[in-house]
PDB file of C-alpha atoms in Angstrom:
ATOM      1  CA  UNK A 624    -124.557 -15.541-104.254  1.00 93.00           C
ATOM      2  CA  UNK A 625    -124.681 -11.944-104.924  1.00 97.00           C
ATOM      3  CA  UNK A 626    -126.335  -9.314-102.946  1.00 97.00           C
ATOM      4  CA  UNK A 627    -128.054  -6.306-105.308  1.00 98.00           C
ATOM      5  CA  UNK A 628    -129.572  -4.437-102.274  1.00 97.00           C
ATOM      6  CA  UNK A 629    -129.934  -5.145 -98.333  1.00 95.00           C
ATOM      7  CA  UNK A 630    -133.791  -6.483-100.377  1.00 96.00           C
ATOM      8  CA  UNK A 631    -132.213  -8.905-102.798  1.00 98.00           C
ATOM      9  CA  UNK A 632    -129.716 -11.563-103.275  1.00 98.00           C
ATOM     10  CA  UNK A 633    -129.275 -13.154-106.483  1.00 98.00           C
ATOM     11  CA  UNK A 634    -127.886 -16.407-108.149  1.00 97.00           C
ATOM     12  CA  UNK A 635    -127.220 -19.004-110.174  1.00 96.00           C
ATOM     13  CA  UNK A 636    -129.506 -21.757-110.613  1.00 94.00           C
ATOM     14  CA  UNK A 637    -130.445 -23.126-106.928  1.00 87.00           C
ATOM     15  CA  UNK A 638    -129.759 -26.607-105.833  1.00 91.00           C
ATOM     16  CA  UNK A 639    -132.483 -28.096-103.752  1.00 94.00           C
ATOM     17  CA  UNK A 640    -129.477 -28.754-101.425  1.00 94.00           C
ATOM     18  CA  UNK A 641    -129.348 -24.780-100.765  1.00 96.00           C
ATOM     19  CA  UNK A 642    -132.583 -24.066 -99.627  1.00 97.00           C
ATOM     20  CA  UNK A 643    -132.509 -25.223 -96.494  1.00 97.00           C
ATOM     21  CA  UNK A 644    -129.019 -23.087 -95.780  1.00 97.00           C
ATOM     22  CA  UNK A 645    -130.700 -19.811 -97.559  1.00 97.00           C
ATOM     23  CA  UNK A 646    -133.577 -20.187 -94.924  1.00 98.00           C
ATOM     24  CA  UNK A 647    -130.860 -20.899 -92.563  1.00 97.00           C
ATOM     25  CA  UNK A 648    -129.273 -17.332 -93.888  1.00 97.00           C
ATOM     26  CA  UNK A 649    -132.558 -15.730 -92.995  1.00 98.00           C
ATOM     27  CA  UNK A 650    -133.931 -15.065 -96.290  1.00 98.00           C
ATOM     28  CA  UNK A 651    -138.034 -15.219 -96.601  1.00 98.00           C
ATOM     29  CA  UNK A 652    -138.608 -15.356-100.182  1.00 98.00           C
ATOM     30  CA  UNK A 653    -137.180 -17.065-103.570  1.00 98.00           C
ATOM     31  CA  UNK A 654    -138.255 -15.783-106.938  1.00 98.00           C
ATOM     32  CA  UNK A 655    -137.635 -18.160-109.899  1.00 98.00           C
ATOM     33  CA  UNK A 656    -136.529 -16.580-113.141  1.00 98.00           C
ATOM     34  CA  UNK A 657    -135.615 -19.778-114.821  1.00 97.00           C
ATOM     35  CA  UNK A 658    -138.203 -21.511-117.189  1.00 97.00           C
ATOM     36  CA  UNK A 659    -138.529 -25.440-116.172  1.00 97.00           C
ATOM     37  CA  UNK A 660    -136.823 -27.297-118.734  1.00 95.00           C
ATOM     38  CA  UNK A 661    -134.405 -24.583-119.672  1.00 95.00           C
ATOM     39  CA  UNK A 662    -131.320 -26.722-119.271  1.00 94.00           C
ATOM     40  CA  UNK A 663    -131.724 -30.932-118.334  1.00 93.00           C
ATOM     41  CA  UNK A 664    -131.596 -32.061-115.586  1.00 91.00           C
ATOM     42  CA  UNK A 665    -132.580 -28.439-113.689  1.00 94.00           C
ATOM     43  CA  UNK A 666    -134.166 -29.181-110.877  1.00 95.00           C
ATOM     44  CA  UNK A 667    -137.924 -28.454-111.691  1.00 96.00           C
ATOM     45  CA  UNK A 668    -139.848 -25.126-109.855  1.00 97.00           C
ATOM     46  CA  UNK A 669    -142.582 -27.456-108.037  1.00 97.00           C
ATOM     47  CA  UNK A 670    -139.284 -28.970-106.750  1.00 97.00           C
ATOM     48  CA  UNK A 671    -137.812 -25.856-105.300  1.00 97.00           C
ATOM     49  CA  UNK A 672    -141.292 -24.521-104.049  1.00 97.00           C
ATOM     50  CA  UNK A 673    -141.704 -27.839-102.271  1.00 98.00           C
ATOM     51  CA  UNK A 674    -138.298 -27.559-100.673  1.00 98.00           C
ATOM     52  CA  UNK A 675    -138.735 -24.061 -99.682  1.00 98.00           C
ATOM     53  CA  UNK A 676    -142.152 -23.552 -98.503  1.00 98.00           C
ATOM     54  CA  UNK A 677    -140.979 -26.438 -96.402  1.00 98.00           C
ATOM     55  CA  UNK A 678    -138.471 -24.681 -95.099  1.00 98.00           C
ATOM     56  CA  UNK A 679    -140.712 -22.008 -93.966  1.00 98.00           C
ATOM     57  CA  UNK A 680    -139.776 -19.466 -97.215  1.00 98.00           C
ATOM     58  CA  UNK A 681    -142.205 -18.577 -99.776  1.00 98.00           C
ATOM     59  CA  UNK A 682    -142.080 -19.593-103.323  1.00 98.00           C
ATOM     60  CA  UNK A 683    -142.591 -16.831-106.761  1.00 98.00           C
ATOM     61  CA  UNK A 684    -142.635 -18.679-109.562  1.00 98.00           C
ATOM     62  CA  UNK A 685    -141.713 -15.853-112.625  1.00 98.00           C
ATOM     63  CA  UNK A 686    -140.109 -17.279-115.683  1.00 98.00           C
ATOM     64  CA  UNK A 687    -138.094 -15.002-118.356  1.00 97.00           C
ATOM     65  CA  UNK A 688    -136.940 -15.978-121.065  1.00 95.00           C
ATOM     66  CA  UNK A 689    -132.795 -15.372-121.753  1.00 91.00           C
ATOM     67  CA  UNK A 690    -131.627 -13.213-123.356  1.00 91.00           C
ATOM     68  CA  UNK A 691    -135.721 -11.578-123.934  1.00 91.00           C
ATOM     69  CA  UNK A 692    -136.607  -9.423-121.031  1.00 97.00           C
ATOM     70  CA  UNK A 693    -139.202  -7.099-121.824  1.00 97.00           C
ATOM     71  CA  UNK A 694    -140.247  -4.467-119.900  1.00 97.00           C
ATOM     72  CA  UNK A 695    -143.062  -6.004-119.067  1.00 97.00           C
ATOM     73  CA  UNK A 696    -140.738  -8.965-117.152  1.00 98.00           C
ATOM     74  CA  UNK A 697    -139.511  -5.863-114.472  1.00 98.00           C
ATOM     75  CA  UNK A 698    -143.234  -4.310-113.972  1.00 98.00           C
ATOM     76  CA  UNK A 699    -143.778  -8.256-112.954  1.00 98.00           C
ATOM     77  CA  UNK A 700    -140.933  -8.302-111.158  1.00 98.00           C
ATOM     78  CA  UNK A 701    -140.982  -4.623-109.055  1.00 98.00           C
ATOM     79  CA  UNK A 702    -144.564  -6.320-108.268  1.00 98.00           C
ATOM     80  CA  UNK A 703    -143.393  -9.354-107.373  1.00 98.00           C
ATOM     81  CA  UNK A 704    -140.372  -7.660-105.443  1.00 97.00           C
ATOM     82  CA  UNK A 705    -142.488  -5.402-103.705  1.00 97.00           C
ATOM     83  CA  UNK A 706    -145.164  -7.643-102.201  1.00 97.00           C
ATOM     84  CA  UNK A 707    -142.712 -10.275-100.969  1.00 98.00           C
ATOM     85  CA  UNK A 708    -141.298  -9.999 -97.788  1.00 98.00           C
ATOM     86  CA  UNK A 709    -137.443  -9.874 -97.656  1.00 98.00           C
ATOM     87  CA  UNK A 710    -134.797 -10.512 -98.101  1.00 98.00           C
ATOM     88  CA  UNK A 711    -135.605 -12.323-101.820  1.00 98.00           C
ATOM     89  CA  UNK A 712    -133.192 -14.662-102.798  1.00 98.00           C
ATOM     90  CA  UNK A 713    -133.573 -15.055-107.050  1.00 98.00           C
ATOM     91  CA  UNK A 714    -131.440 -16.974-109.122  1.00 98.00           C
ATOM     92  CA  UNK A 715    -131.871 -18.098-113.170  1.00 97.00           C
ATOM     93  CA  UNK A 716    -129.119 -19.834-114.860  1.00 96.00           C
ATOM     94  CA  UNK A 717    -126.236 -17.171-113.952  1.00 96.00           C
ATOM     95  CA  UNK A 718    -127.617 -14.541-111.708  1.00 97.00           C
ATOM     96  CA  UNK A 719    -128.014 -12.619-114.538  1.00 98.00           C
ATOM     97  CA  UNK A 720    -131.762 -12.307-115.829  1.00 98.00           C
ATOM     98  CA  UNK A 721    -132.656 -11.822-112.372  1.00 98.00           C
ATOM     99  CA  UNK A 722    -130.217  -8.327-112.068  1.00 98.00           C
ATOM    100  CA  UNK A 723    -131.455  -7.309-115.243  1.00 98.00           C
ATOM    101  CA  UNK A 724    -134.773  -7.550-114.021  1.00 98.00           C
ATOM    102  CA  UNK A 725    -133.590  -6.025-110.605  1.00 98.00           C
ATOM    103  CA  UNK A 726    -131.932  -2.801-112.994  1.00 98.00           C
ATOM    104  CA  UNK A 727    -135.490  -2.379-114.809  1.00 98.00           C
ATOM    105  CA  UNK A 728    -137.680  -2.120-111.680  1.00 98.00           C
ATOM    106  CA  UNK A 729    -135.940  -0.535-110.144  1.00 98.00           C
ATOM    107  CA  UNK A 730    -135.354   2.424-112.949  1.00 97.00           C
ATOM    108  CA  UNK A 731    -137.100   5.708-110.517  1.00 96.00           C
ATOM    109  CA  UNK A 732    -136.669   4.574-107.735  1.00 96.00           C
ATOM    110  CA  UNK A 733    -132.810   4.168-107.323  1.00 97.00           C
ATOM    111  CA  UNK A 734    -130.454   6.853-109.521  1.00 97.00           C
ATOM    112  CA  UNK A 735    -129.116   5.259-112.640  1.00 98.00           C
ATOM    113  CA  UNK A 736    -125.353   5.049-111.775  1.00 97.00           C
ATOM    114  CA  UNK A 737    -126.280   3.645-108.092  1.00 98.00           C
ATOM    115  CA  UNK A 738    -128.159   0.460-110.224  1.00 98.00           C
ATOM    116  CA  UNK A 739    -124.940   0.142-112.028  1.00 98.00           C
ATOM    117  CA  UNK A 740    -122.576   0.167-109.245  1.00 98.00           C
ATOM    118  CA  UNK A 741    -124.635  -2.312-107.192  1.00 98.00           C
ATOM    119  CA  UNK A 742    -124.960  -4.682-109.919  1.00 98.00           C
ATOM    120  CA  UNK A 743    -121.448  -4.165-110.871  1.00 98.00           C
ATOM    121  CA  UNK A 744    -119.928  -4.566-107.210  1.00 98.00           C
ATOM    122  CA  UNK A 745    -122.310  -8.684-107.585  1.00 97.00           C
ATOM    123  CA  UNK A 746    -120.312  -9.217-110.864  1.00 97.00           C
ATOM    124  CA  UNK A 747    -122.655  -8.353-113.093  1.00 98.00           C
ATOM    125  CA  UNK A 748    -122.106  -5.994-116.179  1.00 98.00           C
ATOM    126  CA  UNK A 749    -124.978  -3.697-116.984  1.00 98.00           C
ATOM    127  CA  UNK A 750    -124.304  -0.707-118.391  1.00 97.00           C
ATOM    128  CA  UNK A 751    -125.294  -1.733-121.782  1.00 97.00           C
ATOM    129  CA  UNK A 752    -128.687  -1.191-119.950  1.00 97.00           C
ATOM    130  CA  UNK A 753    -128.351   2.464-118.977  1.00 98.00           C
ATOM    131  CA  UNK A 754    -130.981   3.953-121.628  1.00 98.00           C
ATOM    132  CA  UNK A 755    -132.785   1.420-120.696  1.00 97.00           C
ATOM    133  CA  UNK A 756    -133.414   2.051-117.066  1.00 98.00           C
ATOM    134  CA  UNK A 757    -132.915   6.114-118.067  1.00 97.00           C
ATOM    135  CA  UNK A 758    -135.904   5.537-120.380  1.00 97.00           C
ATOM    136  CA  UNK A 759    -137.961   3.916-117.339  1.00 95.00           C
ATOM    137  CA  UNK A 760    -137.241   6.407-114.387  1.00 83.00           C
TER     138      UNK A 760
END
């Protein structure tokens, strides 16, 4: 788990057995940014959602193809994040896609260097996104 902000923590693929622990840690919403069947054997969003909802969390499915994060995806992520009960736990294959979405969604709300630093502190290098973040801000 990598904390990007007070409202958002990201991670690689969420195992079903970790959902109860995430709920106990205080998370209120889970966002899945991974398409179903991206990798063999990954739990489906329906499985994750059922377990998350049973644990008292809301689950949001916003699949984004790896390596293909569009501005519209970032806008949708910003809307999902704004509407979600906090804190939010988002996951994808490695956490990178979620971090890209958050970085682009945070443009204009946070200084670009703060976005890059928060991502870097969490272990994600978003420096290549500086022009896109700046253009969105």
